[in-house]
């Protein structure tokens, strides 16, 4: 074990010993509600808590998300006088094995104990069965849980439509008739029903697929197994045919037809076929947990994406996201025809990707204690082998994995490990607070370029995506100021400014943006010529110029039109992820998670849905510049995978429809109807979502 790792373990030991108590008892006054109430104090600040006793806390109501995803919590005693247990209040507290509901319990809300996979005994002391949401224990098999109820109340519990499920015997799946309308998200371009019921799903099984579609055949088998219980894929009366049809000329497009002989899915490419299968999967979602769609209407579908890229960005720097959880994200996004997962791999607070030439980046740069007031150890990184595995895994779902290495800002963790990367070679601590650092990579030092090129070279062996994201956002506050006191940067700027035709930019605070352009030009040139990559970056007005052919991300509130105008002017491509619609790390409603933040605005589901990727521009913009849409999941205030999912869904579905479906087919009211069906399915699969 390396010296630094030993030191990390020692630090971890000291923190565990000193900081967060493992056993907590609260008595008397208890604040429930408000931005930093006692539940938030327990959930986010007692990160190590294993036992919580609230029996004597003066609290009759557990608010929504109160102790969401506290995986370490093994023992919970609810307040003696509790009446109301809010939505997702103990979601994914999966180390809890038993639960006592006090006699005062009156109501338990949606997914209050969802994904509490460890629960095997529930004792209810309430003589009248509490009113309970039908998905209060979503994700759990109720028949495997021992429910103990007060003597004399057994009949009331057994005859209650929900509580009765704890006592039910194993049931045969109930057959459901074909729905009158399908709930498909994103809504297809064209779907025509002939009305007549054409096909009994029990006859489905046999698959005929082009040889090149072995992966899609496997995906289809998984769908049929999970939705219909089909086991035999060789014999059946009705056939599902998968093929490539070169006459469909937009990438990722497909057609589907259903008649009495079977289902035929044709794609312009393998991705198109896969999306046809994802549509079929949604057509087979039953109403009831135990249901099965028995038959399908004859219909035809023609479907094609409006934009090229439908992306989600995750930030494993502020909080580490375990490797396996990234796979879960890939599978979930692919269902809604999203095709890119952007990994923000480096930032001021951590470096998360193994670089063999610079081992300190992960040995030292991936460990720190604390994120703002959350004083917990946060560590972890992805090995190159893991990332290769993720890339290969995501390919099966037609999801591209795009790595981001920030420059020149948001690089404090790297600077901490290799101080020669910054002006003056000053070592600075890894940042433990959010916000913007003034320390930047030095553009006038050759080591910066050697470092970046070596990093990108290694990454190009791991990430096969044609894209590499270079960050470029929030480089200091004021922007780029740290270069003004660096002698070699000043010299370089002097040389740039003395070149023929260069004059000061009239609307610039100073000319340091030319140093950023110098740095980006060099790195972009290397990425294009040596690695054959398409560079991407966050658009900042300070850039003044966008290198043609690059893909920029419009993200700042109120500056989307400025970014679009710049992309048009510079013949660049643009991804739309304006904070107003696409910052999925913002709360969806006031007071919802993350309750404690730096004054984030809200991005409601409706607000996300309202994104029109054309942003009022004409088809010339849409055809020449618009690349796609992206949702961000910055994680300064998200401290578990489940909370990341909670922020992502269902807003990512609204975003996927914005990026995929024609504007004329879209209606928020209709989306909500379709979502109510699809979100039931998500909850059954254990996906954590905010309530629409
Ligand atoms: C960003 O939100 N800093 C791109
Ligand atoms: Zn410098």
Coordinates of N, CA, C and O in Angstrom, one line a residue, residues 359-424:
X359 N 0.3 9.0 -11.6 CA -0.5 8.2 -10.6 C -1.0 9.0 -9.5 O -2.0 8.7 -8.8
X360 N -0.3 10.1 -9.2 CA -0.7 11.0 -8.0 C -2.1 11.5 -8.2 O -2.8 11.8 -7.2
X361 N -2.5 11.7 -9.5 CA -3.8 12.2 -9.7 C -4.9 11.5 -9.0 O -5.9 12.1 -8.4
X362 N -4.8 10.1 -9.0 CA -5.8 9.3 -8.3 C -5.4 8.9 -6.9 O -6.2 8.9 -6.0
X363 N -4.1 8.7 -6.7 CA -3.6 8.3 -5.3 C -3.9 9.4 -4.4 O -4.2 9.2 -3.2
X364 N -3.6 10.7 -4.8 CA -3.8 11.8 -3.9 C -5.1 12.6 -4.2 O -5.8 13.0 -3.4
X365 N -5.3 12.8 -5.5 CA -6.3 13.7 -6.0 C -7.7 13.2 -5.9 O -8.7 13.9 -6.2
X366 N -7.9 11.9 -5.5 CA -9.3 11.4 -5.5 C -9.8 11.3 -4.1 O -10.9 10.7 -3.9
X367 N -9.1 11.8 -3.1 CA -9.5 11.7 -1.7 C -9.6 13.1 -1.1 O -8.7 13.9 -1.2
X368 N -10.7 13.3 -0.4 CA -10.8 14.5 0.4 C -11.8 14.3 1.5 O -12.6 13.3 1.4
X369 N -11.9 15.2 2.4 CA -12.9 15.2 3.5 C -13.8 16.4 3.3 O -13.3 17.5 3.5
X370 N -15.0 16.1 3.0 CA -16.0 17.2 3.1 C -16.4 17.8 1.8 O -15.6 17.9 0.9
X371 N -17.7 18.2 1.8 CA -18.2 19.0 0.7 C -19.1 20.0 1.4 O -20.1 19.7 1.9
X372 N -18.6 21.3 1.4 CA -19.2 22.3 2.2 C -19.5 21.8 3.7 O -18.5 21.4 4.3
X373 N -20.7 21.9 4.1 CA -20.9 21.5 5.5 C -21.0 20.0 5.7 O -21.1 19.5 6.9
X374 N -20.9 19.2 4.7 CA -21.0 17.7 4.8 C -19.6 17.2 5.1 O -18.9 17.0 4.2
X375 N -19.3 17.0 6.3 CA -17.9 16.7 6.7 C -17.7 15.2 6.6 O -17.5 14.5 7.6
X376 N -17.8 14.7 5.4 CA -17.6 13.2 5.3 C -16.4 12.9 4.3 O -16.2 13.8 3.5
X377 N -15.8 11.8 4.5 CA -14.7 11.5 3.5 C -15.4 11.1 2.2 O -16.4 10.4 2.2
X378 N -14.8 11.6 1.1 CA -15.3 11.4 -0.2 C -14.2 10.9 -1.1 O -13.2 11.7 -1.3
X379 N -14.2 9.7 -1.5 CA -13.1 9.2 -2.3 C -13.5 8.2 -3.3 O -14.6 7.7 -3.3
X380 N -12.6 7.9 -4.2 CA -12.9 6.9 -5.3 C -12.4 7.4 -6.6 O -12.3 8.6 -6.8
X381 N -12.1 6.5 -7.5 CA -11.8 6.8 -8.9 C -12.1 5.6 -9.7 O -12.4 4.5 -9.2
X382 N -12.2 5.9 -11.0 CA -12.4 4.8 -12.0 C -11.1 4.4 -12.6 O -10.3 5.2 -13.0
X383 N -10.9 3.0 -12.6 CA -9.7 2.6 -13.3 C -10.0 2.6 -14.8 O -11.1 2.7 -15.3
X384 N -8.9 2.6 -15.6 CA -9.1 2.6 -17.0 C -9.8 1.3 -17.5 O -10.7 1.3 -18.4
X385 N -9.6 0.2 -16.8 CA -10.2 -1.1 -17.1 C -11.8 -0.9 -16.9 O -12.6 -1.4 -17.7
X386 N -12.1 -0.3 -15.8 CA -13.6 -0.1 -15.5 C -14.2 0.8 -16.6 O -15.3 0.5 -17.1
X387 N -13.5 1.8 -17.0 CA -14.1 2.7 -18.0 C -14.2 2.0 -19.4 O -15.2 2.2 -20.1
X388 N -13.2 1.1 -19.7 CA -13.3 0.4 -20.9 C -14.6 -0.5 -20.8 O -15.3 -0.7 -21.8
X389 N -14.8 -1.1 -19.6 CA -15.9 -2.0 -19.5 C -17.2 -1.2 -19.6 O -18.2 -1.6 -20.3
X390 N -17.2 0.0 -19.1 CA -18.4 0.9 -19.2 C -18.7 1.3 -20.6 O -19.9 1.2 -21.1
X391 N -17.7 1.6 -21.4 CA -17.8 2.0 -22.8 C -18.4 0.8 -23.5 O -19.4 1.0 -24.3
X392 N -17.9 -0.4 -23.3 CA -18.4 -1.6 -24.0 C -19.8 -1.9 -23.6 O -20.7 -2.2 -24.4
X393 N -20.1 -1.7 -22.3 CA -21.5 -2.0 -21.8 C -22.5 -1.0 -22.4 O -23.5 -1.4 -22.9
X394 N -22.1 0.3 -22.4 CA -23.0 1.3 -22.9 C -23.2 1.2 -24.4 O -24.3 1.5 -24.9
X395 N -22.2 0.6 -25.1 CA -22.4 0.4 -26.6 C -23.6 -0.5 -26.8 O -24.4 -0.3 -27.8
X396 N -23.8 -1.5 -26.0 CA -25.0 -2.4 -26.1 C -26.3 -1.6 -26.1 O -27.3 -2.1 -26.5
X397 N -26.3 -0.5 -25.4 CA -27.5 0.4 -25.3 C -27.4 1.6 -26.2 O -28.2 2.5 -26.0
X398 N -26.5 1.6 -27.0 CA -26.3 2.7 -28.0 C -26.1 4.1 -27.2 O -26.6 5.1 -27.7
X399 N -25.4 4.0 -26.1 CA -25.1 5.2 -25.4 C -23.6 5.4 -25.5 O -22.8 4.5 -25.3
X400 N -23.2 6.6 -25.9 CA -21.8 7.0 -26.0 C -21.3 7.6 -24.7 O -22.0 8.4 -24.1
X401 N -20.1 7.2 -24.3 CA -19.6 7.7 -23.0 C -18.6 8.8 -23.4 O -17.5 8.6 -24.0
X402 N -18.9 10.0 -23.0 CA -18.0 11.2 -23.3 C -17.3 11.7 -22.1 O -17.9 12.1 -21.1
X403 N -15.9 11.6 -22.1 CA -15.2 12.1 -21.0 C -15.0 13.6 -21.0 O -14.8 14.2 -22.1
X404 N -14.9 14.2 -19.9 CA -14.6 15.6 -19.8 C -13.4 15.8 -18.9 O -13.4 15.3 -17.7
X405 N -12.4 16.5 -19.4 CA -11.3 16.9 -18.6 C -11.3 18.4 -18.6 O -11.1 19.0 -19.7
X406 N -11.5 19.1 -17.5 CA -11.6 20.5 -17.5 C -10.3 21.3 -17.8 O -9.3 20.9 -17.4
X407 N -10.4 22.4 -18.4 CA -9.3 23.4 -18.6 C -9.9 24.7 -18.9 O -10.9 24.8 -19.5
X408 N -9.3 25.8 -18.6 CA -8.1 25.9 -17.7 C -8.5 26.0 -16.2 O -7.7 25.8 -15.3
X409 N -9.8 26.1 -15.9 CA -10.3 26.2 -14.5 C -10.8 24.8 -14.0 O -10.6 23.8 -14.7
X410 N -11.3 24.8 -12.8 CA -11.9 23.6 -12.2 C -10.8 22.5 -12.3 O -11.1 21.3 -12.6
X411 N -9.6 22.8 -12.0 CA -8.5 21.8 -12.0 C -7.7 21.8 -10.7 O -6.5 21.4 -10.8
X412 N -8.3 22.3 -9.6 CA -7.5 22.4 -8.4 C -6.9 21.0 -7.9 O -5.8 20.9 -7.5
X413 N -7.7 19.9 -8.1 CA -7.2 18.6 -7.6 C -5.9 18.3 -8.4 O -5.0 17.8 -7.8
X414 N -5.9 18.5 -9.7 CA -4.7 18.2 -10.5 C -3.6 19.1 -10.1 O -2.4 18.7 -9.9
X415 N -3.9 20.4 -9.8 CA -2.8 21.3 -9.4 C -2.3 21.0 -8.1 O -1.1 21.1 -7.8
X416 N -3.1 20.5 -7.2 CA -2.7 20.0 -5.9 C -1.6 18.9 -6.0 O -0.6 18.9 -5.3
X417 N -1.8 18.0 -7.0 CA -0.9 16.9 -7.2 C 0.3 17.3 -8.0 O 1.4 16.8 -7.7
X418 N 0.1 18.2 -8.9 CA 1.2 18.6 -9.8 C 1.2 20.2 -9.9 O 0.7 20.7 -10.8
X419 N 1.8 20.8 -8.8 CA 1.7 22.3 -8.7 C 2.3 23.0 -9.9 O 1.9 24.1 -10.2
X420 N 3.2 22.3 -10.6 CA 3.8 23.0 -11.8 C 2.8 23.3 -12.9 O 3.1 24.0 -13.9
X421 N 1.6 22.8 -12.7 CA 0.5 23.0 -13.7 C 0.0 24.5 -13.7 O -0.6 25.0 -14.6
X422 N 0.2 25.1 -12.5 CA -0.4 26.5 -12.4 C 0.7 27.6 -12.3 O 1.9 27.2 -12.2
X423 N 0.3 28.8 -12.5 CA 1.3 29.9 -12.6 C 2.0 29.9 -11.2 O 1.4 29.9 -10.2
X424 N 3.3 30.0 -11.3 CA 4.1 30.1 -10.1 C 4.3 28.8 -9.4 O 5.0 28.8 -8.3

